[in-house]
mmCIF file of C-alpha atoms in Angstrom:
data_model
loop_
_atom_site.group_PDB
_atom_site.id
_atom_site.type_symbol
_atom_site.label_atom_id
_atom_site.label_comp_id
_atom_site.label_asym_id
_atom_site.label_seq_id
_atom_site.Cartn_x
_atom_site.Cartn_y
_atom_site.Cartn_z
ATOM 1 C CA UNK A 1 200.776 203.201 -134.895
ATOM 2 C CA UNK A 2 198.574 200.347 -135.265
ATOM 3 C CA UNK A 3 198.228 198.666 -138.628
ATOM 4 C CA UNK A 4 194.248 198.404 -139.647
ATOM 5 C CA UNK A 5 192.751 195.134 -140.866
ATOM 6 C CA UNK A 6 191.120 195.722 -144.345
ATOM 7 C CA UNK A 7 187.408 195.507 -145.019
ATOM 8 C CA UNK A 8 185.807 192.400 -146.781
ATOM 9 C CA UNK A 9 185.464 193.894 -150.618
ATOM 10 C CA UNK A 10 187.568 196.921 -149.872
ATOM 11 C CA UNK A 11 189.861 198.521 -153.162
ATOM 12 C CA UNK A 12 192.707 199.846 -151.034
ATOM 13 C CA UNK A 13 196.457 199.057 -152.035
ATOM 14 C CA UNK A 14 198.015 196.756 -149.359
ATOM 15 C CA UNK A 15 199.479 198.300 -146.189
ATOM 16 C CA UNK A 16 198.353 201.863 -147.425
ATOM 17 C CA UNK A 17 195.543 201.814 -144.023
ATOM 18 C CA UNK A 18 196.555 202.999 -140.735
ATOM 19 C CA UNK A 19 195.390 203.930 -137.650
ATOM 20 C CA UNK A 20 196.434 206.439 -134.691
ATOM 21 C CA UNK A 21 195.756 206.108 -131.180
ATOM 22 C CA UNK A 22 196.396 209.035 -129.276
ATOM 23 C CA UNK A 23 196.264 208.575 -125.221
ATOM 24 C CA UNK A 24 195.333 212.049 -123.103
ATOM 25 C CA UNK A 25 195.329 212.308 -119.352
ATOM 26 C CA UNK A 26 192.533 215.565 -119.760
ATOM 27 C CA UNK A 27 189.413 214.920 -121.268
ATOM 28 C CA UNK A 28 189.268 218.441 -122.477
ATOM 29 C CA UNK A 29 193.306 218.042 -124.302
ATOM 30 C CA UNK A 30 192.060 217.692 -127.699
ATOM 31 C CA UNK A 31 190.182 220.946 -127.533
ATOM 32 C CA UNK A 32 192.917 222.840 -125.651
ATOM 33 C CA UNK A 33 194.607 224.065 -128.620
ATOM 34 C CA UNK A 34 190.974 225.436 -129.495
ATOM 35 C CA UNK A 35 189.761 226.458 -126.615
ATOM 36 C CA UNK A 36 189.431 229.947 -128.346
ATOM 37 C CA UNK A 37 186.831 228.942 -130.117
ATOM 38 C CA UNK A 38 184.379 228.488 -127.373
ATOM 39 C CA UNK A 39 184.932 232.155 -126.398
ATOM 40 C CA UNK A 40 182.507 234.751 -127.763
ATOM 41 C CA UNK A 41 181.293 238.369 -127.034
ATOM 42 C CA UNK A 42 177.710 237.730 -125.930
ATOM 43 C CA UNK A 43 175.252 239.095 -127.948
ATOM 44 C CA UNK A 44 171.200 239.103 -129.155
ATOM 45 C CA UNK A 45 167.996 238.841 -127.264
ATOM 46 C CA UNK A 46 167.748 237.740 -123.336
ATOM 47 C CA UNK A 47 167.792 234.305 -124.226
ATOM 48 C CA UNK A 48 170.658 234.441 -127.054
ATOM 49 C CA UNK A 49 172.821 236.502 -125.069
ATOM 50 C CA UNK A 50 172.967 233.865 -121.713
ATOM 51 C CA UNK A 51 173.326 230.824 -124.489
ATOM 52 C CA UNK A 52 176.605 232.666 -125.465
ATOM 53 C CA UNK A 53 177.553 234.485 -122.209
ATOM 54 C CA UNK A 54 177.931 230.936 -120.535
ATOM 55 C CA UNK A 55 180.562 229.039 -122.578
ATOM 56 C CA UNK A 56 183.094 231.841 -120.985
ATOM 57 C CA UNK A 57 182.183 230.968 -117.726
ATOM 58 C CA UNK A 58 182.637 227.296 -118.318
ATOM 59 C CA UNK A 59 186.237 228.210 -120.312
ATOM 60 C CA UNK A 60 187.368 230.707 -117.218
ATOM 61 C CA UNK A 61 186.266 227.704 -114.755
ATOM 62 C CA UNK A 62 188.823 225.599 -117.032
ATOM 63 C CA UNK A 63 191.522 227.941 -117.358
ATOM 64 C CA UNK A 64 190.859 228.476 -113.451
ATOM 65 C CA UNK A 65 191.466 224.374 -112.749
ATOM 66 C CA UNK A 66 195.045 224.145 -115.048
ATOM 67 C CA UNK A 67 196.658 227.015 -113.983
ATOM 68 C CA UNK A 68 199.849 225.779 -115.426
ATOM 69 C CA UNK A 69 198.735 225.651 -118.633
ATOM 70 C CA UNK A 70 196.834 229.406 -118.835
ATOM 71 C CA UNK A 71 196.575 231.478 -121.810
ATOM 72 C CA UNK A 72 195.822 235.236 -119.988
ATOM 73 C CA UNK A 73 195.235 236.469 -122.746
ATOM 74 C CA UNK A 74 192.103 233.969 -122.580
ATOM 75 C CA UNK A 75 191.268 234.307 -119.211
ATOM 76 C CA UNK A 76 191.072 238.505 -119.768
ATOM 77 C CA UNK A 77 188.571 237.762 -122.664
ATOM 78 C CA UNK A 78 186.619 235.647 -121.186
ATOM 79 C CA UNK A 79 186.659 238.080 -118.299
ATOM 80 C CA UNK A 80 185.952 240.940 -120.705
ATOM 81 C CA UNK A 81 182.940 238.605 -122.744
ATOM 82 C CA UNK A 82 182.100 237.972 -118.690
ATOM 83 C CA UNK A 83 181.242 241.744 -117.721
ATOM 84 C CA UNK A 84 179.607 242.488 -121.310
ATOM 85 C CA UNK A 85 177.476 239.614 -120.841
ATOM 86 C CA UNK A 86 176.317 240.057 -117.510
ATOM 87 C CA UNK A 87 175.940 244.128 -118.418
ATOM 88 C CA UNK A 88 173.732 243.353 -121.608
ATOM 89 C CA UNK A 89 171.599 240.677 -119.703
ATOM 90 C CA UNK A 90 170.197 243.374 -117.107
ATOM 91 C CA UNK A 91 168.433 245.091 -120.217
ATOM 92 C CA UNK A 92 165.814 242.064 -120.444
ATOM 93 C CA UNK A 93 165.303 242.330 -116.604
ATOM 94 C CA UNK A 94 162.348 242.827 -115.218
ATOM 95 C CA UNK A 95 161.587 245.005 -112.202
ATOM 96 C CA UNK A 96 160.357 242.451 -110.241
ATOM 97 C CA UNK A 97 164.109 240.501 -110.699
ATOM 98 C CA UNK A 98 162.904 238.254 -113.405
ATOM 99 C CA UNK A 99 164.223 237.715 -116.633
ATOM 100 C CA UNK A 100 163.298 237.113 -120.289
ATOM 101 C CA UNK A 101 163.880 237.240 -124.007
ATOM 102 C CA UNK A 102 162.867 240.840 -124.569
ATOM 103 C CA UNK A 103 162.485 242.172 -121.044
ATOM 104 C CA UNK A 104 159.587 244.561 -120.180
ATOM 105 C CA UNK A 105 158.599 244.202 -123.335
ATOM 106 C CA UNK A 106 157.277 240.741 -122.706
ATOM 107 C CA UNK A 107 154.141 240.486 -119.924
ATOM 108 C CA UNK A 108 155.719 238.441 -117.733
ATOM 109 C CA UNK A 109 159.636 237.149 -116.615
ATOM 110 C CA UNK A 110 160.208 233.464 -117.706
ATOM 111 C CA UNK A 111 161.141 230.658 -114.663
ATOM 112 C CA UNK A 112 163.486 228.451 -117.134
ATOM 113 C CA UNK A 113 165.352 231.843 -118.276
ATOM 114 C CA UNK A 114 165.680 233.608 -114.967
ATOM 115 C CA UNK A 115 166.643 230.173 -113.291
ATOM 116 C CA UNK A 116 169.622 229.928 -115.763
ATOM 117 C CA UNK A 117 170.577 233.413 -114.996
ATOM 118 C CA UNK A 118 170.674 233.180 -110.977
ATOM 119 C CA UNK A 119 172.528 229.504 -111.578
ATOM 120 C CA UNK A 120 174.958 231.463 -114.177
ATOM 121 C CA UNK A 121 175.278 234.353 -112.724
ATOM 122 C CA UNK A 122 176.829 232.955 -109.339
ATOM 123 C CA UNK A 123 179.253 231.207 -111.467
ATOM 124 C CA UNK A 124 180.372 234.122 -112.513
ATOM 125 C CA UNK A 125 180.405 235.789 -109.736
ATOM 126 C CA UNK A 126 183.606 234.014 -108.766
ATOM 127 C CA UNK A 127 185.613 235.770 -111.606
ATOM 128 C CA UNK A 128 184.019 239.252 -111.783
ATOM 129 C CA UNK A 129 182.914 239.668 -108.067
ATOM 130 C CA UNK A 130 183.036 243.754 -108.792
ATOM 131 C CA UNK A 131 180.447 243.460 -111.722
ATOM 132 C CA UNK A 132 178.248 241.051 -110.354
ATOM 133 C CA UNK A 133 175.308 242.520 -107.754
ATOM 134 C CA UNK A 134 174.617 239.618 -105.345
ATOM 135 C CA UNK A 135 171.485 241.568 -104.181
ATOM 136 C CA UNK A 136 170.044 241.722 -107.810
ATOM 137 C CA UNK A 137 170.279 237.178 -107.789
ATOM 138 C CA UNK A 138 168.680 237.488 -104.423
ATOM 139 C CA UNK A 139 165.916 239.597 -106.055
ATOM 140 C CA UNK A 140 165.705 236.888 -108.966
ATOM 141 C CA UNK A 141 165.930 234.205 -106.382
ATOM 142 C CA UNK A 142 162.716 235.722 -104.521
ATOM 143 C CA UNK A 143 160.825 235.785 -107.953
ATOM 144 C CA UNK A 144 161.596 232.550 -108.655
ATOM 145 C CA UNK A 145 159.934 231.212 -105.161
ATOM 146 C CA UNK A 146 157.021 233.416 -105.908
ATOM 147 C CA UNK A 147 156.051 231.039 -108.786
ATOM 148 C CA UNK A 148 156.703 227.843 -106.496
ATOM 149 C CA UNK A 149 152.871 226.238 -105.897
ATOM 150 C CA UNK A 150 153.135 225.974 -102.033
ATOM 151 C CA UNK A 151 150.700 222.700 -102.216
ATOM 152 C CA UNK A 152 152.376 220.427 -105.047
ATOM 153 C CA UNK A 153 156.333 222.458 -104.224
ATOM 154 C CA UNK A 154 156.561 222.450 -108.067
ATOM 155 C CA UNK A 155 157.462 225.033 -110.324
ATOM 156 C CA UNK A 156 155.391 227.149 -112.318
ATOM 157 C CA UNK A 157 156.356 228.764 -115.857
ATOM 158 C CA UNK A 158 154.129 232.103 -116.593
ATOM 159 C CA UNK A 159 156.541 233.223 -118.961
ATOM 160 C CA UNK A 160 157.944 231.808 -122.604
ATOM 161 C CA UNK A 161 160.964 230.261 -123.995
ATOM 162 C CA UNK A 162 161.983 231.158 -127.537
ATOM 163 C CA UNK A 163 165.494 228.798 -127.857
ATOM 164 C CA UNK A 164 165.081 225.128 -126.314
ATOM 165 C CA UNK A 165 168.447 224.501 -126.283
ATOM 166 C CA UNK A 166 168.550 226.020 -123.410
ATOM 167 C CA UNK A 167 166.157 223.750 -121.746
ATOM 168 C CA UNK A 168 167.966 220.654 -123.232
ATOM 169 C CA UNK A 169 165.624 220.600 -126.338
ATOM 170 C CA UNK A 170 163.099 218.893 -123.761
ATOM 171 C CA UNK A 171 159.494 220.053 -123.843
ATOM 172 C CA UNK A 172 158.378 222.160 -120.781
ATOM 173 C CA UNK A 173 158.029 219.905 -118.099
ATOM 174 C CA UNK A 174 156.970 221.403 -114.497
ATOM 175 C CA UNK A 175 158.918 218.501 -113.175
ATOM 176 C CA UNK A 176 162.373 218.827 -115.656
ATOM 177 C CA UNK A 177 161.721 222.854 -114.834
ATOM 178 C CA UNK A 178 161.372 222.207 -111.219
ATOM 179 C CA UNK A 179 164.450 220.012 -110.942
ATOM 180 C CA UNK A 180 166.421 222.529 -112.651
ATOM 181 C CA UNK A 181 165.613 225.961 -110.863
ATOM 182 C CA UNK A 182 166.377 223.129 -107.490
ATOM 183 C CA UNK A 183 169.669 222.651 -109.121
ATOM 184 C CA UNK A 184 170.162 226.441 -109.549
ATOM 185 C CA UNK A 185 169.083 227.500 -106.409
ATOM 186 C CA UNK A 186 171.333 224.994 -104.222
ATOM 187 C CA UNK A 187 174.175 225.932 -106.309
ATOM 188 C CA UNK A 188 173.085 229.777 -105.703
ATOM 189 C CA UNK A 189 173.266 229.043 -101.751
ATOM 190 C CA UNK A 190 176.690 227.284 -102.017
ATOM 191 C CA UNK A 191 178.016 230.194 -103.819
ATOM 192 C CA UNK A 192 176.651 233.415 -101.846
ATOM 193 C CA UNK A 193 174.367 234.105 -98.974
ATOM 194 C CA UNK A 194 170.346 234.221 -100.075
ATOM 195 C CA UNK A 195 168.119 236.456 -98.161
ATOM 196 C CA UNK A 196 165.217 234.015 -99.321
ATOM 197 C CA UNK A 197 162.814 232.875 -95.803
ATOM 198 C CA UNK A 198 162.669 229.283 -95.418
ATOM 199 C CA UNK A 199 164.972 228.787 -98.597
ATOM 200 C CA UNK A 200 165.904 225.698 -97.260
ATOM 201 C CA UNK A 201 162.872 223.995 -95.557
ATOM 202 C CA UNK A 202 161.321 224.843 -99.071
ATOM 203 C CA UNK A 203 163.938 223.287 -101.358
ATOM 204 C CA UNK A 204 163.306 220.211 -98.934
ATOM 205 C CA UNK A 205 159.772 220.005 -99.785
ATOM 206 C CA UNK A 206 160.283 220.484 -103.610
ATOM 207 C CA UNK A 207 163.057 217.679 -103.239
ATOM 208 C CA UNK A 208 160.542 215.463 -101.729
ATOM 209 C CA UNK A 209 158.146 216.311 -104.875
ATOM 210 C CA UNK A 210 160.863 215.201 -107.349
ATOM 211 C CA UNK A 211 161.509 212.086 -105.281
ATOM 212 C CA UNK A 212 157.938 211.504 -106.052
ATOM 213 C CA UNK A 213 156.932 211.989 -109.220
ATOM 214 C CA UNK A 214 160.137 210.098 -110.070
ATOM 215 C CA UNK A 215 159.099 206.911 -108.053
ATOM 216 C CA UNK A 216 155.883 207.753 -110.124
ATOM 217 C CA UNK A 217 157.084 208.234 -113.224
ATOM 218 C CA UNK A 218 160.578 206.582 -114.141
ATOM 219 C CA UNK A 219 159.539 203.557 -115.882
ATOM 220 C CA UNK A 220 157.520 205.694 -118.573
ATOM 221 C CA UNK A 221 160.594 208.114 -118.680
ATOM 222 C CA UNK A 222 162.982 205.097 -119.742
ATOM 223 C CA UNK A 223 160.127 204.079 -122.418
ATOM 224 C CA UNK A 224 159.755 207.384 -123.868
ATOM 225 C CA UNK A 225 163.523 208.021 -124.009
ATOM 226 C CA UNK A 226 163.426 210.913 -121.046
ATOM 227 C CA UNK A 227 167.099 210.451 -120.741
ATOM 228 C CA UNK A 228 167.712 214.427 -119.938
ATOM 229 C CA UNK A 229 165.138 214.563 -117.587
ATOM 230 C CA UNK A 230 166.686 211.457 -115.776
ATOM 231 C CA UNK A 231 170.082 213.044 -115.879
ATOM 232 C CA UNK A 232 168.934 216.138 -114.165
ATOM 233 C CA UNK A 233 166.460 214.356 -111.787
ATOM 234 C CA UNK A 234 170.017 212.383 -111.109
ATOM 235 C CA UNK A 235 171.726 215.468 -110.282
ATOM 236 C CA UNK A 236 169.740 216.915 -108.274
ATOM 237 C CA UNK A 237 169.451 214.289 -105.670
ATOM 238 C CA UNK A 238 172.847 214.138 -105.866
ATOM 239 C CA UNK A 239 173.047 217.808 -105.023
ATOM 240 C CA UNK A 240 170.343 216.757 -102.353
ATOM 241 C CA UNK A 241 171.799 213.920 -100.545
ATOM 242 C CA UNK A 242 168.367 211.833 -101.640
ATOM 243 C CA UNK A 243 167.818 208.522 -101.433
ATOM 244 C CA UNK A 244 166.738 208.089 -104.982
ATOM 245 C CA UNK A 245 169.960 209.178 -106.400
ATOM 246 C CA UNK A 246 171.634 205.386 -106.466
ATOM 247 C CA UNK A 247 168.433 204.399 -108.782
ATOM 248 C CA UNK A 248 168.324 206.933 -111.220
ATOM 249 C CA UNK A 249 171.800 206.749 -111.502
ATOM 250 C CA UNK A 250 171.541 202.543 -112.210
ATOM 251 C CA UNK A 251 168.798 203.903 -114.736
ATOM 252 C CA UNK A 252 171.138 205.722 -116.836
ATOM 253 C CA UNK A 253 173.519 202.982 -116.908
ATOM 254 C CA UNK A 254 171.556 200.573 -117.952
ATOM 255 C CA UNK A 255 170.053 202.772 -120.590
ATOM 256 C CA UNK A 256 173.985 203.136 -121.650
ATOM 257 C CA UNK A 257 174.396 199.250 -121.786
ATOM 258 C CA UNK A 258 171.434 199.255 -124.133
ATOM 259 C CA UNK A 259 172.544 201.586 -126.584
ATOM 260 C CA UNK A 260 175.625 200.421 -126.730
ATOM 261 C CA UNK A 261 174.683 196.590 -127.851
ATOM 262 C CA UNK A 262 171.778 198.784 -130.387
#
């Protein structure tokens, strides 16, 4: 316990203010007695359903990294919430492997929500290999390159997204967009075999398009307070061995260093 100095003009009796430091090796041990409450049965539209569906795989990947401290009764709901998720999701897919909010009822599969289904999905996969089809995330993964402009390698969006959150409450960006389904679709290749032709010689030429428009672009990020887009640009050329992933990376920091003396 360390004692607190008191405030210029405070009213507080003498020696009544303390405060508590409390030291943790885990950076997720003051949630681990509530770890619960990140666990719920996914539910609502296409979009809803994956925002909820995900924390579980997140927890599971948790519970999977301290196996001395598992709760099984956690890891079978989260299992359970897992295979109900996953289930419900293929009702808002679209024949041609796409998904969105409200399935064939909408004209067209959306690129941001099938994206996060192909990158959550393969997560998943780990934990309920059974439920999971690996040819259906192939399927998505083809109708994801069929809305990749073969001249600029960026990423078109024919479809709509109802709940930003789940595009980091950014506005649509084809470059944020494109960086993301690059992110999803070299995590998809790490974690199962894609039937996609010339999967990677393409993700090379949309890397080299990101590399681009961020040499382009990164000054006018930093002004207009782009910080997401930066942190995703910065992990995908991490994911992509680029160049460019040193200065993005110095970009964030220094953007920390500023808010910190604001």
């Amino acid at each position: 316990m360390m004692e607190a100095l008191p405030t210029e003009g405070s009213i507080v009796v003498d020696g009544s203010k303390s405060t508590y430091i409390a030291v943790t090796g885990d950076v997720m041990g003051p949630t681990i007695d509530n770890l619960d409450q990140l666990v719920r049965q996914p539910c609502g539209c296409g979009e809803q359903n994956m925002i909820t569906l995900v924390p579980n795989i997140f927890v599971r990947k948790y519970l999977e990294a301290v196996k001395d401290v598992v709760d099984q009764s956690l890891v079978d709901l989260t299992n359970k919430y897992m295979t109900s998720g996953y289930q419900r999701e293929q009702t808002y897919r679209h024949k041609d492997g796409s998904y969105s909010a409200f399935g064939e009822s909408d004209p067209s599969g959306s690129t941001w929500l099938t994206g996060f289904v192909v990158k959550s999905f393969t997560m998943a996969k780990k934990f309920i290999p059974v439920t999971v089809d690996e040819a259906g995330i192939s399927e998505s993964v083809d109708w994801l390159l069929t809305q990749l402009n073969a001249k600029t390698n960026i990423f078109n969006e024919p479809g709509t997204v109802i709940h930003t959150e789940m595009k980091g409450g950014t506005s649509s960006s084809k470059f944020t967009l494109t960086a993301v389904l690059y992110i999803s679709l070299k995590e998809a290749m790490a974690a199962m075999p894609l039937t996609a032709a010339n999967l990677d010689t393409k993700l090379a030429n949309v890397l080299t398009a990101l590399e681009t428009n961020y040499q382009q672009n990164k000054d006018a990020w930093v002004r207009e307070e782009k910080y997401f887009r930066l942190a995703i640009m910065a992990y995908a050329f991490a994911l992509g061995g680029s160049s460019q992933t040193s200065d993005v990376l110095q970009k964030l920091k220094d953007l920390s260093k500023q808010e910190s003396k604001s």
